[in-house]
Protein backbone atom coordinates (compact mmCIF):
# COMPACT_ATOMS: atom_id res chain seq x y z
CA UNK A 1 0.00 0.00 0.00
CA UNK A 2 1.40 3.42 -0.99
CA UNK A 3 1.55 6.19 1.61
CA UNK A 4 -1.37 8.16 0.09
CA UNK A 5 -3.52 5.05 -0.06
CA UNK A 6 -2.52 4.15 3.50
CA UNK A 7 -3.55 7.56 4.86
CA UNK A 8 -6.75 7.64 2.78
CA UNK A 9 -7.74 4.17 3.98
CA UNK A 10 -7.28 5.32 7.54
CA UNK A 11 -9.78 8.10 7.03
CA UNK A 12 -12.45 5.45 6.43
CA UNK A 13 -11.66 3.46 9.58
CA UNK A 14 -14.05 3.62 12.56
CA UNK A 15 -13.54 6.20 15.29
CA UNK A 16 -11.87 5.16 18.55
CA UNK A 17 -13.87 5.08 21.77
CA UNK A 18 -12.26 5.04 25.19
CA UNK A 19 -14.29 2.08 26.49
CA UNK A 20 -11.92 -0.88 26.36
CA UNK A 21 -8.60 0.76 25.70
CA UNK A 22 -5.57 -1.11 26.99
CA UNK A 23 -3.32 0.89 29.40
CA UNK A 24 -0.38 0.73 27.01
CA UNK A 25 1.75 3.66 25.85
CA UNK A 26 2.43 4.18 22.13
CA UNK A 27 6.08 4.42 21.08
CA UNK A 28 8.02 4.68 17.84
CA UNK A 29 11.40 3.35 16.81
CA UNK A 30 13.62 6.31 15.95
CA UNK A 31 14.50 4.86 12.53
CA UNK A 32 10.90 5.47 11.39
CA UNK A 33 11.23 9.25 11.77
CA UNK A 34 12.31 11.50 8.88
CA UNK A 35 16.01 12.33 8.73
CA UNK A 36 17.10 15.49 10.51
CA UNK A 37 18.33 16.78 13.84
CA UNK A 38 17.38 14.87 16.98
CA UNK A 39 15.38 17.75 18.48
CA UNK A 40 13.31 18.03 15.31
CA UNK A 41 12.71 14.28 15.14
CA UNK A 42 11.73 13.95 18.80
CA UNK A 43 9.42 16.95 18.55
CA UNK A 44 7.69 15.49 15.50
CA UNK A 45 7.21 12.13 17.23
CA UNK A 46 5.57 13.91 20.16
CA UNK A 47 3.39 16.12 17.97
CA UNK A 48 1.93 13.24 15.97
CA UNK A 49 0.89 11.43 19.13
CA UNK A 50 3.64 9.07 20.28
CA UNK A 51 4.23 8.87 24.03
CA UNK A 52 7.74 7.36 24.06
CA UNK A 53 10.58 6.48 21.72
CA UNK A 54 13.03 3.63 21.21
CA UNK A 55 16.60 4.54 20.21
CA UNK A 56 19.51 2.54 18.85
CA UNK A 57 22.92 2.06 20.47
CA UNK A 58 25.13 5.17 20.33
CA UNK A 59 28.87 4.96 20.97
CA UNK A 60 29.68 8.67 20.69
CA UNK A 61 29.18 10.42 24.04
CA UNK A 62 28.40 13.78 22.45
CA UNK A 63 25.71 12.23 20.29
CA UNK A 64 24.30 10.40 23.30
CA UNK A 65 24.12 13.69 25.19
CA UNK A 66 22.40 15.33 22.21
CA UNK A 67 19.76 12.57 22.20
CA UNK A 68 19.08 13.03 25.91
CA UNK A 69 18.72 16.77 25.42
CA UNK A 70 16.26 16.23 22.55
CA UNK A 71 14.22 13.83 24.67
CA UNK A 72 14.00 16.31 27.53
CA UNK A 73 13.15 19.23 25.23
CA UNK A 74 10.32 17.35 23.55
CA UNK A 75 9.15 15.79 26.84
CA UNK A 76 9.24 12.45 25.02
CA UNK A 77 10.86 9.73 27.16
CA UNK A 78 13.22 7.11 25.75
CA UNK A 79 11.85 3.83 27.07
CA UNK A 80 14.18 1.32 25.37
CA UNK A 81 17.47 0.89 23.51
CA UNK A 82 17.69 -1.40 20.51
CA UNK A 83 21.12 -3.02 20.73
CA UNK A 84 22.75 -2.59 17.31
CA UNK A 85 25.53 -5.21 17.22
CA UNK A 86 23.82 -8.52 17.95
CA UNK A 87 23.43 -9.50 14.28
CA UNK A 88 26.92 -8.54 13.16
CA UNK A 89 28.53 -9.82 16.35
CA UNK A 90 26.28 -12.55 17.83
CA UNK A 91 26.87 -13.79 21.35
CA UNK A 92 26.59 -17.34 20.00
CA UNK A 93 29.66 -17.03 17.79
CA UNK A 94 32.54 -19.48 18.38
CA UNK A 95 34.98 -16.60 17.75
CA UNK A 96 36.05 -14.94 21.06
CA UNK A 97 36.76 -11.62 19.31
CA UNK A 98 33.24 -11.45 17.88
CA UNK A 99 31.75 -12.30 21.27
CA UNK A 100 33.89 -9.60 22.91
CA UNK A 101 32.57 -7.02 20.44
CA UNK A 102 29.02 -8.19 21.11
CA UNK A 103 29.48 -7.84 24.87
CA UNK A 104 30.95 -4.36 24.40
CA UNK A 105 27.92 -3.39 22.32
CA UNK A 106 25.55 -4.60 25.02
CA UNK A 107 27.49 -2.83 27.76
CA UNK A 108 27.29 0.38 25.75
CA UNK A 109 23.57 -0.14 25.18
CA UNK A 110 22.97 -0.69 28.89
CA UNK A 111 24.85 2.50 29.73
CA UNK A 112 22.94 4.38 27.00
CA UNK A 113 19.72 3.22 28.62
CA UNK A 114 20.78 4.40 32.05
CA UNK A 115 21.88 7.80 30.72
CA UNK A 116 18.63 8.27 28.77
CA UNK A 117 16.29 7.06 31.50
CA UNK A 118 15.30 3.90 29.60
CA UNK A 119 14.57 0.71 31.51
CA UNK A 120 15.16 -1.92 28.79
CA UNK A 121 17.73 -2.97 26.18
CA UNK A 122 16.51 -5.17 23.33
CA UNK A 123 18.81 -8.10 22.58
CA UNK A 124 18.76 -10.75 19.85
CA UNK A 125 20.50 -13.41 21.95
CA UNK A 126 21.88 -15.78 19.31
CA UNK A 127 21.91 -16.78 15.64
CA UNK A 128 21.67 -20.41 14.52
CA UNK A 129 23.41 -21.11 11.21
CA UNK A 130 25.37 -23.93 9.51
CA UNK A 131 28.35 -23.20 11.75
CA UNK A 132 26.44 -22.80 15.03
CA UNK A 133 24.14 -25.57 16.24
CA UNK A 134 20.95 -24.83 18.15
CA UNK A 135 22.28 -26.27 21.40
CA UNK A 136 25.51 -24.28 21.04
CA UNK A 137 23.56 -21.08 20.45
CA UNK A 138 21.54 -21.72 23.61
CA UNK A 139 24.51 -22.47 25.89
CA UNK A 140 26.90 -19.84 24.51
CA UNK A 141 24.38 -17.00 24.57
CA UNK A 142 23.23 -17.77 28.09
CA UNK A 143 26.82 -17.93 29.29
CA UNK A 144 27.57 -14.49 27.86
CA UNK A 145 24.31 -12.89 29.00
CA UNK A 146 25.05 -14.02 32.55
CA UNK A 147 28.23 -11.94 32.37
CA UNK A 148 26.06 -8.88 31.70
CA UNK A 149 23.69 -9.40 34.64
CA UNK A 150 25.81 -7.62 37.29
CA UNK A 151 25.94 -4.48 35.12
CA UNK A 152 22.25 -4.72 34.24
CA UNK A 153 21.41 -5.02 37.95
CA UNK A 154 23.69 -2.13 38.90
CA UNK A 155 22.15 0.12 36.24
CA UNK A 156 18.65 -1.30 36.85
CA UNK A 157 18.07 -1.97 33.16
CA UNK A 158 16.31 -5.11 31.91
CA UNK A 159 17.76 -7.18 29.06
CA UNK A 160 14.79 -7.89 26.78
CA UNK A 161 15.24 -11.05 24.69
CA UNK A 162 13.52 -10.55 21.33
CA UNK A 163 12.03 -13.20 19.06
CA UNK A 164 13.31 -12.67 15.50
CA UNK A 165 14.08 -14.68 12.36
CA UNK A 166 17.33 -16.10 13.73
CA UNK A 167 16.25 -19.78 13.66
CA UNK A 168 16.30 -19.71 17.46
CA UNK A 169 13.60 -19.79 20.18
CA UNK A 170 10.99 -20.98 17.71
CA UNK A 171 8.15 -21.59 20.16
CA UNK A 172 6.70 -19.68 23.12
CA UNK A 173 7.48 -22.61 25.42
CA UNK A 174 11.14 -22.48 24.44
CA UNK A 175 11.33 -18.74 24.89
CA UNK A 176 9.71 -18.98 28.31
CA UNK A 177 12.19 -21.67 29.35
CA UNK A 178 15.15 -19.68 28.00
CA UNK A 179 14.18 -16.60 30.02
CA UNK A 180 13.32 -18.58 33.17
CA UNK A 181 16.68 -20.36 33.24
CA UNK A 182 18.43 -17.08 34.10
CA UNK A 183 16.41 -16.82 37.32
CA UNK A 184 16.97 -13.07 37.18
CA UNK A 185 14.61 -10.07 37.17
CA UNK A 186 17.01 -8.45 34.70
CA UNK A 187 16.22 -10.86 31.85
CA UNK A 188 12.74 -10.83 30.34
CA UNK A 189 11.07 -11.18 26.93
CA UNK A 190 10.80 -8.41 24.34
CA UNK A 191 7.88 -9.73 22.29
CA UNK A 192 7.42 -8.84 18.61
CA UNK A 193 3.91 -9.73 17.44
CA UNK A 194 4.79 -9.78 13.73
CA UNK A 195 7.94 -11.89 13.96
CA UNK A 196 6.04 -15.03 14.96
CA UNK A 197 3.52 -14.94 12.10
CA UNK A 198 5.45 -17.52 10.05
CA UNK A 199 5.50 -20.15 12.79
CA UNK A 200 2.88 -19.30 15.38
CA UNK A 201 0.16 -17.01 16.65
CA UNK A 202 0.95 -13.83 18.61
CA UNK A 203 -1.92 -14.32 21.02
CA UNK A 204 -0.59 -17.79 21.92
CA UNK A 205 2.89 -16.42 22.57
CA UNK A 206 1.49 -13.57 24.66
CA UNK A 207 -0.51 -15.90 26.89
CA UNK A 208 2.45 -18.27 27.30
CA UNK A 209 5.10 -15.63 27.97
CA UNK A 210 2.68 -13.62 30.12
CA UNK A 211 4.52 -11.88 33.01
CA UNK A 212 7.84 -12.40 31.27
CA UNK A 213 7.00 -9.75 28.65
CA UNK A 214 8.71 -6.46 29.40
CA UNK A 215 8.09 -4.68 26.08
CA UNK A 216 6.17 -5.23 22.84
CA UNK A 217 6.92 -4.46 19.18
CA UNK A 218 4.02 -3.90 16.79
CA UNK A 219 4.14 -4.80 13.11
CA UNK A 220 1.80 -6.63 10.73
CA UNK A 221 2.41 -9.47 8.30
CA UNK A 222 0.72 -10.81 5.19
CA UNK A 223 0.97 -13.69 2.74
CA UNK A 224 0.67 -13.06 -0.99
CA UNK A 225 0.12 -15.40 -3.93
CA UNK A 226 1.49 -14.51 -7.36
CA UNK A 227 -1.49 -14.83 -9.78
CA UNK A 228 0.74 -16.18 -12.55
CA UNK A 229 3.15 -18.52 -10.78
CA UNK A 230 0.85 -19.29 -7.81
CA UNK A 231 3.91 -19.01 -5.60
CA UNK A 232 3.26 -17.80 -2.07
CA UNK A 233 5.42 -15.15 -0.44
CA UNK A 234 5.36 -13.41 2.91
CA UNK A 235 6.14 -9.82 3.85
CA UNK A 236 5.55 -7.18 6.49
CA UNK A 237 2.78 -4.69 5.80
CA UNK A 238 1.00 -1.70 7.33
CA UNK A 239 -0.76 -2.20 10.65
CA UNK A 240 -4.22 -3.78 10.36
CA UNK A 241 -3.63 -4.65 6.67
CA UNK A 242 -2.19 -8.13 7.22
CA UNK A 243 -2.97 -11.55 8.64
CA UNK A 244 -2.72 -10.85 12.38
CA UNK A 245 -5.82 -11.16 14.52
CA UNK A 246 -5.55 -7.83 16.31
CA UNK A 247 -8.71 -8.30 18.36
CA UNK A 248 -7.34 -11.54 19.77
CA UNK A 249 -3.96 -9.89 20.41
CA UNK A 250 -5.80 -7.12 22.26
CA UNK A 251 -7.66 -9.73 24.30
CA UNK A 252 -4.47 -11.62 25.16
CA UNK A 253 -2.62 -8.48 26.26
CA UNK A 254 -5.57 -7.63 28.47
CA UNK A 255 -5.62 -11.11 30.00
CA UNK A 256 -1.98 -10.93 31.07
CA UNK A 257 -2.55 -7.35 32.27
CA UNK A 258 0.29 -5.95 30.21
CA UNK A 259 0.65 -2.24 31.01
CA UNK A 260 3.97 -1.36 29.41
CA UNK A 261 4.92 0.20 26.09
CA UNK A 262 4.15 -0.94 22.54
CA UNK A 263 6.63 0.31 19.92
CA UNK A 264 5.88 0.43 16.22
CA UNK A 265 8.74 -0.87 14.08
CA UNK A 266 7.60 -0.21 10.52
CA UNK A 267 8.82 1.54 7.39
CA UNK A 268 9.43 5.24 7.93
CA UNK A 269 7.41 8.13 6.57
CA UNK A 270 6.41 11.77 6.79
CA UNK A 271 4.11 13.52 9.28
CA UNK A 272 0.76 12.44 7.73
CA UNK A 273 1.96 8.85 7.54
CA UNK A 274 3.11 8.89 11.18
CA UNK A 275 -0.20 10.38 12.32
CA UNK A 276 -2.01 7.56 10.56
CA UNK A 277 0.25 4.99 12.22
CA UNK A 278 -0.65 6.49 15.60
CA UNK A 279 -4.34 6.31 14.74
CA UNK A 280 -4.06 2.66 13.79
CA UNK A 281 -2.21 1.85 17.00
CA UNK A 282 -5.06 3.53 18.87
CA UNK A 283 -7.51 1.23 17.11
CA UNK A 284 -5.41 -1.81 18.05
CA UNK A 285 -5.21 -0.76 21.70
CA UNK A 286 -8.96 -0.18 21.68
CA UNK A 287 -9.63 -3.65 20.29
CA UNK A 288 -11.43 -2.24 17.25
Coordinates of C-alpha atoms in Angstrom, one line a residue:
X1 CA 0.0 0.0 0.0
X2 CA 1.4 3.4 -1.0
X3 CA 1.6 6.2 1.6
X4 CA -1.4 8.2 0.1
X5 CA -3.5 5.0 -0.1
X6 CA -2.5 4.2 3.5
X7 CA -3.6 7.6 4.9
X8 CA -6.8 7.6 2.8
X9 CA -7.7 4.2 4.0
X10 CA -7.3 5.3 7.5
X11 CA -9.8 8.1 7.0
X12 CA -12.4 5.5 6.4
X13 CA -11.7 3.5 9.6
X14 CA -14.1 3.6 12.6
X15 CA -13.5 6.2 15.3
X16 CA -11.9 5.2 18.5
X17 CA -13.9 5.1 21.8
X18 CA -12.3 5.0 25.2
X19 CA -14.3 2.1 26.5
X20 CA -11.9 -0.9 26.4
X21 CA -8.6 0.8 25.7
X22 CA -5.6 -1.1 27.0
X23 CA -3.3 0.9 29.4
X24 CA -0.4 0.7 27.0
X25 CA 1.8 3.7 25.8
X26 CA 2.4 4.2 22.1
X27 CA 6.1 4.4 21.1
X28 CA 8.0 4.7 17.8
X29 CA 11.4 3.3 16.8
X30 CA 13.6 6.3 15.9
X31 CA 14.5 4.9 12.5
X32 CA 10.9 5.5 11.4
X33 CA 11.2 9.2 11.8
X34 CA 12.3 11.5 8.9
X35 CA 16.0 12.3 8.7
X36 CA 17.1 15.5 10.5
X37 CA 18.3 16.8 13.8
X38 CA 17.4 14.9 17.0
X39 CA 15.4 17.7 18.5
X40 CA 13.3 18.0 15.3
X41 CA 12.7 14.3 15.1
X42 CA 11.7 14.0 18.8
X43 CA 9.4 17.0 18.5
X44 CA 7.7 15.5 15.5
X45 CA 7.2 12.1 17.2
X46 CA 5.6 13.9 20.2
X47 CA 3.4 16.1 18.0
X48 CA 1.9 13.2 16.0
X49 CA 0.9 11.4 19.1
X50 CA 3.6 9.1 20.3
X51 CA 4.2 8.9 24.0
X52 CA 7.7 7.4 24.1
X53 CA 10.6 6.5 21.7
X54 CA 13.0 3.6 21.2
X55 CA 16.6 4.5 20.2
X56 CA 19.5 2.5 18.9
X57 CA 22.9 2.1 20.5
X58 CA 25.1 5.2 20.3
X59 CA 28.9 5.0 21.0
X60 CA 29.7 8.7 20.7
X61 CA 29.2 10.4 24.0
X62 CA 28.4 13.8 22.5
X63 CA 25.7 12.2 20.3
X64 CA 24.3 10.4 23.3
X65 CA 24.1 13.7 25.2
X66 CA 22.4 15.3 22.2
X67 CA 19.8 12.6 22.2
X68 CA 19.1 13.0 25.9
X69 CA 18.7 16.8 25.4
X70 CA 16.3 16.2 22.6
X71 CA 14.2 13.8 24.7
X72 CA 14.0 16.3 27.5
X73 CA 13.2 19.2 25.2
X74 CA 10.3 17.4 23.6
X75 CA 9.2 15.8 26.8
X76 CA 9.2 12.5 25.0
X77 CA 10.9 9.7 27.2
X78 CA 13.2 7.1 25.8
X79 CA 11.9 3.8 27.1
X80 CA 14.2 1.3 25.4
X81 CA 17.5 0.9 23.5
X82 CA 17.7 -1.4 20.5
X83 CA 21.1 -3.0 20.7
X84 CA 22.7 -2.6 17.3
X85 CA 25.5 -5.2 17.2
X86 CA 23.8 -8.5 17.9
X87 CA 23.4 -9.5 14.3
X88 CA 26.9 -8.5 13.2
X89 CA 28.5 -9.8 16.4
X90 CA 26.3 -12.5 17.8
X91 CA 26.9 -13.8 21.4
X92 CA 26.6 -17.3 20.0
X93 CA 29.7 -17.0 17.8
X94 CA 32.5 -19.5 18.4
X95 CA 35.0 -16.6 17.8
X96 CA 36.1 -14.9 21.1
X97 CA 36.8 -11.6 19.3
X98 CA 33.2 -11.5 17.9
X99 CA 31.8 -12.3 21.3
X100 CA 33.9 -9.6 22.9
X101 CA 32.6 -7.0 20.4
X102 CA 29.0 -8.2 21.1
X103 CA 29.5 -7.8 24.9
X104 CA 31.0 -4.4 24.4
X105 CA 27.9 -3.4 22.3
X106 CA 25.6 -4.6 25.0
X107 CA 27.5 -2.8 27.8
X108 CA 27.3 0.4 25.8
X109 CA 23.6 -0.1 25.2
X110 CA 23.0 -0.7 28.9
X111 CA 24.9 2.5 29.7
X112 CA 22.9 4.4 27.0
X113 CA 19.7 3.2 28.6
X114 CA 20.8 4.4 32.1
X115 CA 21.9 7.8 30.7
X116 CA 18.6 8.3 28.8
X117 CA 16.3 7.1 31.5
X118 CA 15.3 3.9 29.6
X119 CA 14.6 0.7 31.5
X120 CA 15.2 -1.9 28.8
X121 CA 17.7 -3.0 26.2
X122 CA 16.5 -5.2 23.3
X123 CA 18.8 -8.1 22.6
X124 CA 18.8 -10.7 19.9
X125 CA 20.5 -13.4 21.9
X126 CA 21.9 -15.8 19.3
X127 CA 21.9 -16.8 15.6
X128 CA 21.7 -20.4 14.5
X129 CA 23.4 -21.1 11.2
X130 CA 25.4 -23.9 9.5
X131 CA 28.4 -23.2 11.7
X132 CA 26.4 -22.8 15.0
X133 CA 24.1 -25.6 16.2
X134 CA 21.0 -24.8 18.2
X135 CA 22.3 -26.3 21.4
X136 CA 25.5 -24.3 21.0
X137 CA 23.6 -21.1 20.5
X138 CA 21.5 -21.7 23.6
X139 CA 24.5 -22.5 25.9
X140 CA 26.9 -19.8 24.5
X141 CA 24.4 -17.0 24.6
X142 CA 23.2 -17.8 28.1
X143 CA 26.8 -17.9 29.3
X144 CA 27.6 -14.5 27.9
X145 CA 24.3 -12.9 29.0
X146 CA 25.0 -14.0 32.5
X147 CA 28.2 -11.9 32.4
X148 CA 26.1 -8.9 31.7
X149 CA 23.7 -9.4 34.6
X150 CA 25.8 -7.6 37.3
X151 CA 25.9 -4.5 35.1
X152 CA 22.3 -4.7 34.2
X153 CA 21.4 -5.0 37.9
X154 CA 23.7 -2.1 38.9
X155 CA 22.1 0.1 36.2
X156 CA 18.6 -1.3 36.8
X157 CA 18.1 -2.0 33.2
X158 CA 16.3 -5.1 31.9
X159 CA 17.8 -7.2 29.1
X160 CA 14.8 -7.9 26.8
X161 CA 15.2 -11.1 24.7
X162 CA 13.5 -10.6 21.3
X163 CA 12.0 -13.2 19.1
X164 CA 13.3 -12.7 15.5
X165 CA 14.1 -14.7 12.4
X166 CA 17.3 -16.1 13.7
X167 CA 16.2 -19.8 13.7
X168 CA 16.3 -19.7 17.5
X169 CA 13.6 -19.8 20.2
X170 CA 11.0 -21.0 17.7
X171 CA 8.2 -21.6 20.2
X172 CA 6.7 -19.7 23.1
X173 CA 7.5 -22.6 25.4
X174 CA 11.1 -22.5 24.4
X175 CA 11.3 -18.7 24.9
X176 CA 9.7 -19.0 28.3
X177 CA 12.2 -21.7 29.4
X178 CA 15.1 -19.7 28.0
X179 CA 14.2 -16.6 30.0
X180 CA 13.3 -18.6 33.2
X181 CA 16.7 -20.4 33.2
X182 CA 18.4 -17.1 34.1
X183 CA 16.4 -16.8 37.3
X184 CA 17.0 -13.1 37.2
X185 CA 14.6 -10.1 37.2
X186 CA 17.0 -8.5 34.7
X187 CA 16.2 -10.9 31.8
X188 CA 12.7 -10.8 30.3
X189 CA 11.1 -11.2 26.9
X190 CA 10.8 -8.4 24.3
X191 CA 7.9 -9.7 22.3
X192 CA 7.4 -8.8 18.6
X193 CA 3.9 -9.7 17.4
X194 CA 4.8 -9.8 13.7
X195 CA 7.9 -11.9 14.0
X196 CA 6.0 -15.0 15.0
X197 CA 3.5 -14.9 12.1
X198 CA 5.4 -17.5 10.1
X199 CA 5.5 -20.2 12.8
X200 CA 2.9 -19.3 15.4
X201 CA 0.2 -17.0 16.6
X202 CA 1.0 -13.8 18.6
X203 CA -1.9 -14.3 21.0
X204 CA -0.6 -17.8 21.9
X205 CA 2.9 -16.4 22.6
X206 CA 1.5 -13.6 24.7
X207 CA -0.5 -15.9 26.9
X208 CA 2.5 -18.3 27.3
X209 CA 5.1 -15.6 28.0
X210 CA 2.7 -13.6 30.1
X211 CA 4.5 -11.9 33.0
X212 CA 7.8 -12.4 31.3
X213 CA 7.0 -9.8 28.7
X214 CA 8.7 -6.5 29.4
X215 CA 8.1 -4.7 26.1
X216 CA 6.2 -5.2 22.8
X217 CA 6.9 -4.5 19.2
X218 CA 4.0 -3.9 16.8
X219 CA 4.1 -4.8 13.1
X220 CA 1.8 -6.6 10.7
X221 CA 2.4 -9.5 8.3
X222 CA 0.7 -10.8 5.2
X223 CA 1.0 -13.7 2.7
X224 CA 0.7 -13.1 -1.0
X225 CA 0.1 -15.4 -3.9
X226 CA 1.5 -14.5 -7.4
X227 CA -1.5 -14.8 -9.8
X228 CA 0.7 -16.2 -12.6
X229 CA 3.2 -18.5 -10.8
X230 CA 0.9 -19.3 -7.8
X231 CA 3.9 -19.0 -5.6
X232 CA 3.3 -17.8 -2.1
X233 CA 5.4 -15.2 -0.4
X234 CA 5.4 -13.4 2.9
X235 CA 6.1 -9.8 3.8
X236 CA 5.5 -7.2 6.5
X237 CA 2.8 -4.7 5.8
X238 CA 1.0 -1.7 7.3
X239 CA -0.8 -2.2 10.6
X240 CA -4.2 -3.8 10.4
X241 CA -3.6 -4.7 6.7
X242 CA -2.2 -8.1 7.2
X243 CA -3.0 -11.5 8.6
X244 CA -2.7 -10.9 12.4
X245 CA -5.8 -11.2 14.5
X246 CA -5.5 -7.8 16.3
X247 CA -8.7 -8.3 18.4
X248 CA -7.3 -11.5 19.8
X249 CA -4.0 -9.9 20.4
X250 CA -5.8 -7.1 22.3
X251 CA -7.7 -9.7 24.3
X252 CA -4.5 -11.6 25.2
X253 CA -2.6 -8.5 26.3
X254 CA -5.6 -7.6 28.5
X255 CA -5.6 -11.1 30.0
X256 CA -2.0 -10.9 31.1
X257 CA -2.6 -7.3 32.3
X258 CA 0.3 -6.0 30.2
X259 CA 0.6 -2.2 31.0
X260 CA 4.0 -1.4 29.4
X261 CA 4.9 0.2 26.1
X262 CA 4.2 -0.9 22.5
X263 CA 6.6 0.3 19.9
X264 CA 5.9 0.4 16.2
X265 CA 8.7 -0.9 14.1
X266 CA 7.6 -0.2 10.5
X267 CA 8.8 1.5 7.4
X268 CA 9.4 5.2 7.9
X269 CA 7.4 8.1 6.6
X270 CA 6.4 11.8 6.8
X271 CA 4.1 13.5 9.3
X272 CA 0.8 12.4 7.7
X273 CA 2.0 8.8 7.5
X274 CA 3.1 8.9 11.2
X275 CA -0.2 10.4 12.3
X276 CA -2.0 7.6 10.6
X277 CA 0.3 5.0 12.2
X278 CA -0.6 6.5 15.6
X279 CA -4.3 6.3 14.7
X280 CA -4.1 2.7 13.8
X281 CA -2.2 1.9 17.0
X282 CA -5.1 3.5 18.9
X283 CA -7.5 1.2 17.1
X284 CA -5.4 -1.8 18.0
X285 CA -5.2 -0.8 21.7
X286 CA -9.0 -0.2 21.7
X287 CA -9.6 -3.6 20.3
X288 CA -11.4 -2.2 17.2

